[in-house]
Short mmCIF file of C-alpha atoms and ligand atoms in Angstrom, two decimals:
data_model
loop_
_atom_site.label_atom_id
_atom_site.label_comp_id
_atom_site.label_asym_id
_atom_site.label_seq_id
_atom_site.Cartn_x
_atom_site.Cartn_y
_atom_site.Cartn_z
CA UNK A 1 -47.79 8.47 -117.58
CA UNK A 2 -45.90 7.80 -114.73
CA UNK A 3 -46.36 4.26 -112.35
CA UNK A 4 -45.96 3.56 -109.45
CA UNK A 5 -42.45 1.10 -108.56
CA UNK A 6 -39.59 0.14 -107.14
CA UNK A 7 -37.45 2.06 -109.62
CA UNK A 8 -35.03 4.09 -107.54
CA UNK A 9 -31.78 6.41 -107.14
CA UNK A 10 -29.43 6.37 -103.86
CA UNK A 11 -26.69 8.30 -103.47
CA UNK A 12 -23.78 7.31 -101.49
CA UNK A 13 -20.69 9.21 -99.98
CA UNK A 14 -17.36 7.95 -98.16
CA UNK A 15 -17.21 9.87 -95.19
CA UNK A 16 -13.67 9.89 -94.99
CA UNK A 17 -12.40 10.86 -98.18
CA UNK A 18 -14.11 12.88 -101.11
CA UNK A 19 -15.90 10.22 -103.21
CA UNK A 20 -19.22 9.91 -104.09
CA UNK A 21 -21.34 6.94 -105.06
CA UNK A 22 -24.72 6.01 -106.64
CA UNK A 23 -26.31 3.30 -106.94
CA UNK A 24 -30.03 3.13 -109.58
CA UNK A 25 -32.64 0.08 -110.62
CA UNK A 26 -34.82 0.78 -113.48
CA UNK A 27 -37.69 -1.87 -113.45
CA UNK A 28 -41.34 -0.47 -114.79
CA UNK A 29 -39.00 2.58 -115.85
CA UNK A 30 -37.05 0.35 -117.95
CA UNK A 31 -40.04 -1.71 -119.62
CA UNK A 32 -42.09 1.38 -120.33
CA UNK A 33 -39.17 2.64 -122.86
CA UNK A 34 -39.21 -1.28 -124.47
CA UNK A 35 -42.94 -1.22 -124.41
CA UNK A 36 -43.66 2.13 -126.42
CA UNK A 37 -41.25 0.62 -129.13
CA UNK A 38 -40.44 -2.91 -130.70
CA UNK A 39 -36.63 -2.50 -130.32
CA UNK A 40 -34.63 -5.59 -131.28
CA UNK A 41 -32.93 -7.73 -128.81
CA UNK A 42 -29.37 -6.19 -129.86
CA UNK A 43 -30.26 -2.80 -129.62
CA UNK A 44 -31.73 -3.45 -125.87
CA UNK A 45 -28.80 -3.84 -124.21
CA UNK A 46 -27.23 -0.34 -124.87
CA UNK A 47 -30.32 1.41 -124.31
CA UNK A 48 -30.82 0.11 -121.25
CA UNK A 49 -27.10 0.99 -120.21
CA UNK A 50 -28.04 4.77 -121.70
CA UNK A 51 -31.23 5.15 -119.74
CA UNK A 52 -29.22 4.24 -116.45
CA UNK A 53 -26.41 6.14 -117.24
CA UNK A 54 -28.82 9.13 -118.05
CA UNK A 55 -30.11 8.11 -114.31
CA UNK A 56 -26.96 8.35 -112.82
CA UNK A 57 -25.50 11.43 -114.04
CA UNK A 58 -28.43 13.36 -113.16
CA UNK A 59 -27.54 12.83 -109.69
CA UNK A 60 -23.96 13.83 -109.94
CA UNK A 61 -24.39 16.92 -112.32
CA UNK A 62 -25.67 19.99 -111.44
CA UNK A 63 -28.75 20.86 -113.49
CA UNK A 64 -32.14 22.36 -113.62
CA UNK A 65 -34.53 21.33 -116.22
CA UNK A 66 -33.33 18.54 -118.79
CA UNK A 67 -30.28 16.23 -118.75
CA UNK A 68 -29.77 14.38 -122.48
CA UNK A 69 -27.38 12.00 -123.16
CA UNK A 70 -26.77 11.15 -126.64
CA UNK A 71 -24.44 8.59 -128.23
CA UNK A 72 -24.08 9.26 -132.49
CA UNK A 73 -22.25 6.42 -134.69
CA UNK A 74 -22.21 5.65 -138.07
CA UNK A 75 -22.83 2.20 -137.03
CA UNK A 76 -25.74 -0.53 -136.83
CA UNK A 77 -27.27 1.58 -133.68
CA UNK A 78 -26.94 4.94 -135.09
CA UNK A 79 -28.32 7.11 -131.81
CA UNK A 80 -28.82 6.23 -128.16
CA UNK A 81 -30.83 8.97 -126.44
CA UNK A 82 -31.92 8.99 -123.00
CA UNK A 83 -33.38 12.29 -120.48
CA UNK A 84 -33.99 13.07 -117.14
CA UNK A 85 -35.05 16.15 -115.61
CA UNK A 86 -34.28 17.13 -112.05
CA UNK A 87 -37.27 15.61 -110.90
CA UNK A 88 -36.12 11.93 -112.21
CA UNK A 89 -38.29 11.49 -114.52
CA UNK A 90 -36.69 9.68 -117.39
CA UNK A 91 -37.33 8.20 -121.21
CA UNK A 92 -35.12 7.52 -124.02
CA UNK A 93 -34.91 5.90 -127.46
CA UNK A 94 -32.68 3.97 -130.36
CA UNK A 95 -32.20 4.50 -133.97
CA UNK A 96 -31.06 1.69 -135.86
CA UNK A 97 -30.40 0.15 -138.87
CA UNK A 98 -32.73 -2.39 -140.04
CA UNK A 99 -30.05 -5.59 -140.61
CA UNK A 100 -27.07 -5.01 -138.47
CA UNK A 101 -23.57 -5.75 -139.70
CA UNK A 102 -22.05 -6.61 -136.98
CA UNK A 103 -22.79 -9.82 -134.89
CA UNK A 104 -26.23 -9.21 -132.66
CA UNK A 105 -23.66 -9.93 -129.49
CA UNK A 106 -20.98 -7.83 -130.57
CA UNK A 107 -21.65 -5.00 -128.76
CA UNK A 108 -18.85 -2.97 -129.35
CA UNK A 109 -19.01 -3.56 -133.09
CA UNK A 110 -23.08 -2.78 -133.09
CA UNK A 111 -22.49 1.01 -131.74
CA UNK A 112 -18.86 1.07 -132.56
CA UNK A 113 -16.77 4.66 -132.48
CA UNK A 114 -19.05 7.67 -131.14
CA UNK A 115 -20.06 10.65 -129.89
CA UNK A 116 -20.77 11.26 -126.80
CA UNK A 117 -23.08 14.63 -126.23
CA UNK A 118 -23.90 15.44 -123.09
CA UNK A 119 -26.75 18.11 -123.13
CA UNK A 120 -28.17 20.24 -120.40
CA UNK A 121 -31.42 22.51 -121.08
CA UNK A 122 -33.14 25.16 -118.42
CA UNK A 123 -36.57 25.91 -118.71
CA UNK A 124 -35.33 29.25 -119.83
CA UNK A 125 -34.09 27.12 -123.03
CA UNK A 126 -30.24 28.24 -121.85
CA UNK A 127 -28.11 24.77 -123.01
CA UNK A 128 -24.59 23.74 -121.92
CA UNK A 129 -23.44 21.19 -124.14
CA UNK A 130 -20.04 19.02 -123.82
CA UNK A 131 -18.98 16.55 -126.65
CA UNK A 132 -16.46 13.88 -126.85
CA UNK A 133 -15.15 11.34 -129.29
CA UNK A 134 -15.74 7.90 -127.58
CA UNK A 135 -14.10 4.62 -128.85
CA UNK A 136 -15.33 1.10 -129.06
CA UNK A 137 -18.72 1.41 -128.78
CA UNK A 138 -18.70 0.59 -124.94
CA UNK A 139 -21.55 2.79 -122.98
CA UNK A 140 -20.28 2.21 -119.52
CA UNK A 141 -16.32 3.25 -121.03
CA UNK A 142 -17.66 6.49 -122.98
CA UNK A 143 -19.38 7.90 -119.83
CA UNK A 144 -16.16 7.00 -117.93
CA UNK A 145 -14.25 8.85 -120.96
CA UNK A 146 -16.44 11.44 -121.03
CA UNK A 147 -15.61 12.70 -117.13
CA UNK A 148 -11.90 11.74 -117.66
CA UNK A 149 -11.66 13.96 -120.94
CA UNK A 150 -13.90 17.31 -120.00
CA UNK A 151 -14.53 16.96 -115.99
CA UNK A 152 -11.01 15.80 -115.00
CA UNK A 153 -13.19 13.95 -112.55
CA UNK A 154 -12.13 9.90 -112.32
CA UNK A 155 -15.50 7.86 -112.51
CA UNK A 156 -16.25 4.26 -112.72
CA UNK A 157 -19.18 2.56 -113.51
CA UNK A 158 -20.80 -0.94 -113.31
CA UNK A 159 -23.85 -2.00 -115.03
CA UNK A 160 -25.76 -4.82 -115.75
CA UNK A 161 -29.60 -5.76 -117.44
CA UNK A 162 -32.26 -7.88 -118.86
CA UNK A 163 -35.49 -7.47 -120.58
CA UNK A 164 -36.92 -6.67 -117.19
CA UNK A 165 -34.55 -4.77 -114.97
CA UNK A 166 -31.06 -2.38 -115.29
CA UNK A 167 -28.83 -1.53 -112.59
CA UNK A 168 -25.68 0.71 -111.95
CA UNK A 169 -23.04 1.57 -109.29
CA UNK A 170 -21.23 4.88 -109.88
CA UNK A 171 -18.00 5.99 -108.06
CA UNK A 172 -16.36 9.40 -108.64
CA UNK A 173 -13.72 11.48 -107.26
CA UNK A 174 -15.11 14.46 -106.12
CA UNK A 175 -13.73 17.79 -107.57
CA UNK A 176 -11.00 18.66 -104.78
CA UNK A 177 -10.88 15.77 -102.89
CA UNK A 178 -7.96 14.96 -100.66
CA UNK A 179 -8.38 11.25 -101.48
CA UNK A 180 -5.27 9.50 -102.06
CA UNK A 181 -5.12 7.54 -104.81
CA UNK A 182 -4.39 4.21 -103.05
CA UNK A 183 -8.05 4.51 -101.23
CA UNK A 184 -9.60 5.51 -104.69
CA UNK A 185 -7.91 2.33 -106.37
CA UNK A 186 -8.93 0.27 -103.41
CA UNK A 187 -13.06 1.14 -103.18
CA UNK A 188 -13.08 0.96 -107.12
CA UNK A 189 -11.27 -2.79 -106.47
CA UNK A 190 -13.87 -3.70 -104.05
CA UNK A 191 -16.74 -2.22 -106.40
CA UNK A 192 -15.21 -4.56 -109.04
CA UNK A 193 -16.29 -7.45 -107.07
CA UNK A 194 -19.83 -6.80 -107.78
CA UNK A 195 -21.18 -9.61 -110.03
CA UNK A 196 -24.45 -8.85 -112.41
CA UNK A 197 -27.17 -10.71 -110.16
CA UNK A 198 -26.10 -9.10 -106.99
CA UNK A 199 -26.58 -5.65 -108.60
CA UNK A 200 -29.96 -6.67 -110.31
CA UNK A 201 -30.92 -8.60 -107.09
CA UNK A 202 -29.86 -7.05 -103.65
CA UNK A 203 -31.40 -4.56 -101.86
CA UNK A 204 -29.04 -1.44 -101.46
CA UNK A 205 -27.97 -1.57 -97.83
CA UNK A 206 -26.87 -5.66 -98.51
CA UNK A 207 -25.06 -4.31 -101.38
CA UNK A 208 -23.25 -1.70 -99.97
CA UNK A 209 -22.47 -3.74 -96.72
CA UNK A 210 -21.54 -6.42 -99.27
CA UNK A 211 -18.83 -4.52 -100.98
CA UNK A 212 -17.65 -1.30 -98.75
CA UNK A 213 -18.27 -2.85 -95.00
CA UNK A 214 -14.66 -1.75 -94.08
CA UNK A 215 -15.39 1.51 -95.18
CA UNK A 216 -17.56 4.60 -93.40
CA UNK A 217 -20.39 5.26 -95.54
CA UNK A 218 -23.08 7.55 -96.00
CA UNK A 219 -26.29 6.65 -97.46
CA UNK A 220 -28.87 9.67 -98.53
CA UNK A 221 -32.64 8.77 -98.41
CA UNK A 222 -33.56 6.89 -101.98
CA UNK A 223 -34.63 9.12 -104.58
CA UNK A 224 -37.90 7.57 -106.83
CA UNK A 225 -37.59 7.32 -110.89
CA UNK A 226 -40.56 7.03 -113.09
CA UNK A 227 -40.33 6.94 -116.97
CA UNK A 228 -43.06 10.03 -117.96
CA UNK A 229 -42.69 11.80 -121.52
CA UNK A 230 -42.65 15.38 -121.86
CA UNK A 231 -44.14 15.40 -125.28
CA UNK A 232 -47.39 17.14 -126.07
CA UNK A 233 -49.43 18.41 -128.48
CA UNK A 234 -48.98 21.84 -127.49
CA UNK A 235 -45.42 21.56 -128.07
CA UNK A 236 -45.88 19.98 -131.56
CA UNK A 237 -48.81 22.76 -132.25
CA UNK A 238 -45.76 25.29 -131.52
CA UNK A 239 -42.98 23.05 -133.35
CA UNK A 240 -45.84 24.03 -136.63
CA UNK A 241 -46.33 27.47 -136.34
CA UNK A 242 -42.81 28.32 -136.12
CA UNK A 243 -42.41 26.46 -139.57
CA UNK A 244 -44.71 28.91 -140.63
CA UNK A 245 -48.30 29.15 -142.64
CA UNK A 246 -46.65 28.53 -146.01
CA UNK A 247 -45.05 26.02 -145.20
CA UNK A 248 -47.76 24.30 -143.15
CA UNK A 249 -50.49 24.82 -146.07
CA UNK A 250 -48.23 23.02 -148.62
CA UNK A 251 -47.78 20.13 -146.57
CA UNK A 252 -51.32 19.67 -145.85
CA UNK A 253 -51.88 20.54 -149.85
CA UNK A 254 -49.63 17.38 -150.23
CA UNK A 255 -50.29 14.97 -147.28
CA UNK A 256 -53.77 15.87 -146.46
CA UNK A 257 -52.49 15.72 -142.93
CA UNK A 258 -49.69 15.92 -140.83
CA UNK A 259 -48.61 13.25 -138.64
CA UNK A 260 -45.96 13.42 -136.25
CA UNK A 261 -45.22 10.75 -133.51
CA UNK A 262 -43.05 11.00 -130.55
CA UNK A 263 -40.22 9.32 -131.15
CA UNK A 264 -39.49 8.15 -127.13
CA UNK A 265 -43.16 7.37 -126.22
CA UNK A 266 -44.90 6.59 -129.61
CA UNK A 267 -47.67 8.77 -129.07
CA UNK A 268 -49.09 10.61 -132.51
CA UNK A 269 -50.04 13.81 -132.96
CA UNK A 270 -52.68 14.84 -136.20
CA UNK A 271 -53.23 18.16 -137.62
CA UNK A 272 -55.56 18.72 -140.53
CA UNK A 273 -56.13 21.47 -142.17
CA UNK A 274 -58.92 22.92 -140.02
CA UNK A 275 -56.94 22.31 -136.95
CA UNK A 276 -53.93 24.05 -138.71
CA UNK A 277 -56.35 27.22 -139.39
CA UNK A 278 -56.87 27.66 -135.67
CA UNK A 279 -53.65 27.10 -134.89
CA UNK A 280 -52.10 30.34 -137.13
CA UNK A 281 -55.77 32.32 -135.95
CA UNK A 282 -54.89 31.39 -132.41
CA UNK A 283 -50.65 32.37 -133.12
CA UNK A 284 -51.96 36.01 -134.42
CA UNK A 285 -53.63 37.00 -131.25
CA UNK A 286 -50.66 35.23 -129.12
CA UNK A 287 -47.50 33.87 -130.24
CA UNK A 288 -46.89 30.89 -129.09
CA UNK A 289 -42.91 30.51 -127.23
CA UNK A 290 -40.88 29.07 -129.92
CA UNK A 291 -39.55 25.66 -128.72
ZN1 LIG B 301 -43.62 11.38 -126.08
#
């Protein structure tokens, strides 16, 4: 399910003192996620900062397998949720209430105080998992919070998005650096120079020469993105027989069926009760891995 586009990560690195850049854009990415769901127009924005913060950190953090990034509020949007895995392939999603309180511009109000969970999974199922309390429902600030609070790593981010495209810049102190902290203050001043339609608009080497030409830079071959799903219905075939036969039987006593759609791609998954049948035959002769 992935396309072909112009959706890409760089990485960046200041030769001469220990910080590291990055620098995404999410286009066909980006309108995949809108087009599997019909989110409303004030729940886009954050999502789209989530999937490109997702993007972002899975180029800084070391991981193999899944990277999840989760923001939980008792607000209007009550979960952001984005993934990548090491090969960048990324997806995410939104829950949300159905009438917001909050203004639909009030961005700060619509996710207000949070979580931020920040999830990593091996294909051996092994998880690392860091959590922080995040105020003012600002995506960009509760990543930045997050590496202040549990890396001790400074980061700064800039973001910006439409219906069509996302972008980010990332800067971070490297772990040991030398850096002092008038050259960190000064590339994070220049990075603040960066308005919304150069970062949604120029190519990366104009960018970069744009706002770090005094500086000696390093830029690492660009690294594609695709949006692709990892849902299946293998995995929801497993997801059922570790519920168990009893279980399973009832519900299909009750519902006739079972449904179950993916909740980041939309695609639906039916089991009736002749499919459940073979399922627990098929579990018998070889358990399936528990998910
Ligand atoms: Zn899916």
């Amino acid at each position: 399910m992935s396309s072909a586009s112009e959706d890409y990560l760089y990485r960046f690195l200041f030769e001469e003192f220990g910080v590291r850049g990055e620098f995404v854009r999410l286009d066909a990415s980006w309108r995949a996620v809108q087009e599997r769901h019909d989110y409303p127009s004030w729940v886009k924005p954050a999502l789209g900062q989530t999937l490109t913060a997702v993007t972002l950190l899975s180029g800084t953090i070391k991981f193999k397998g899944s990277l999840t990034l989760q923001l939980k509020s008792e607000s209007d949007i009550q979960a952001l949720i984005a993934q990548a895995t090491e090969q960048r392939t990324i997806r995410g999603m939104a829950q949300f209430v159905e009438t917001p309180q909050a203004k639909p511009d009030d961005m700060a109000g619509l996710l207000g105080d949070a979580r931020l969970i920040l999830t990593t999974e091996a294909p051996n199922g092994e998880r690392y998992q860091g959590i922080v309390a995040v105020e003012g429902g600002d995506v960009v600030k509760s990543v930045e919070q997050y590496f202040e609070q549990s890396e001790q790593l400074p980061t700064r981010l800039w973001m910006a998005g439409n219906d069509d495209t996302f972008a980010g810049l990332f800067l971070q102190r490297l772990p040991q650096s030398e850096i002092e902290d008038e050259d960190w203050s000064r590339v994070c001043m220049l990075a603040d120079t960066i308005k919304d339609d150069e970062l949604l608009t120029l190519d990366v080497e104009t960018l970069l020469h744009r706002l770090f030409h005094e500086e000696s830079l390093r830029l690492f071959d660009p690294e594609p993105v695709a949006f692709r799903c990892s849902c299946s219905r293998e995995r929801v075939a497993n997801t059922l027989v570790s519920l168990g036969e009893g279980e399973v039987t009832q519900i299909l006593e009750e519902l006739g069926s079972i449904s179950v759609d993916c909740e980041f791609c939309n695609a639906n998954y039916r089991f009736d009760a002749i499919d459940a049948a073979a399922l627990f035959k098929e579990a018998e002769s070889a358990p399936p891995q528990v998910q």
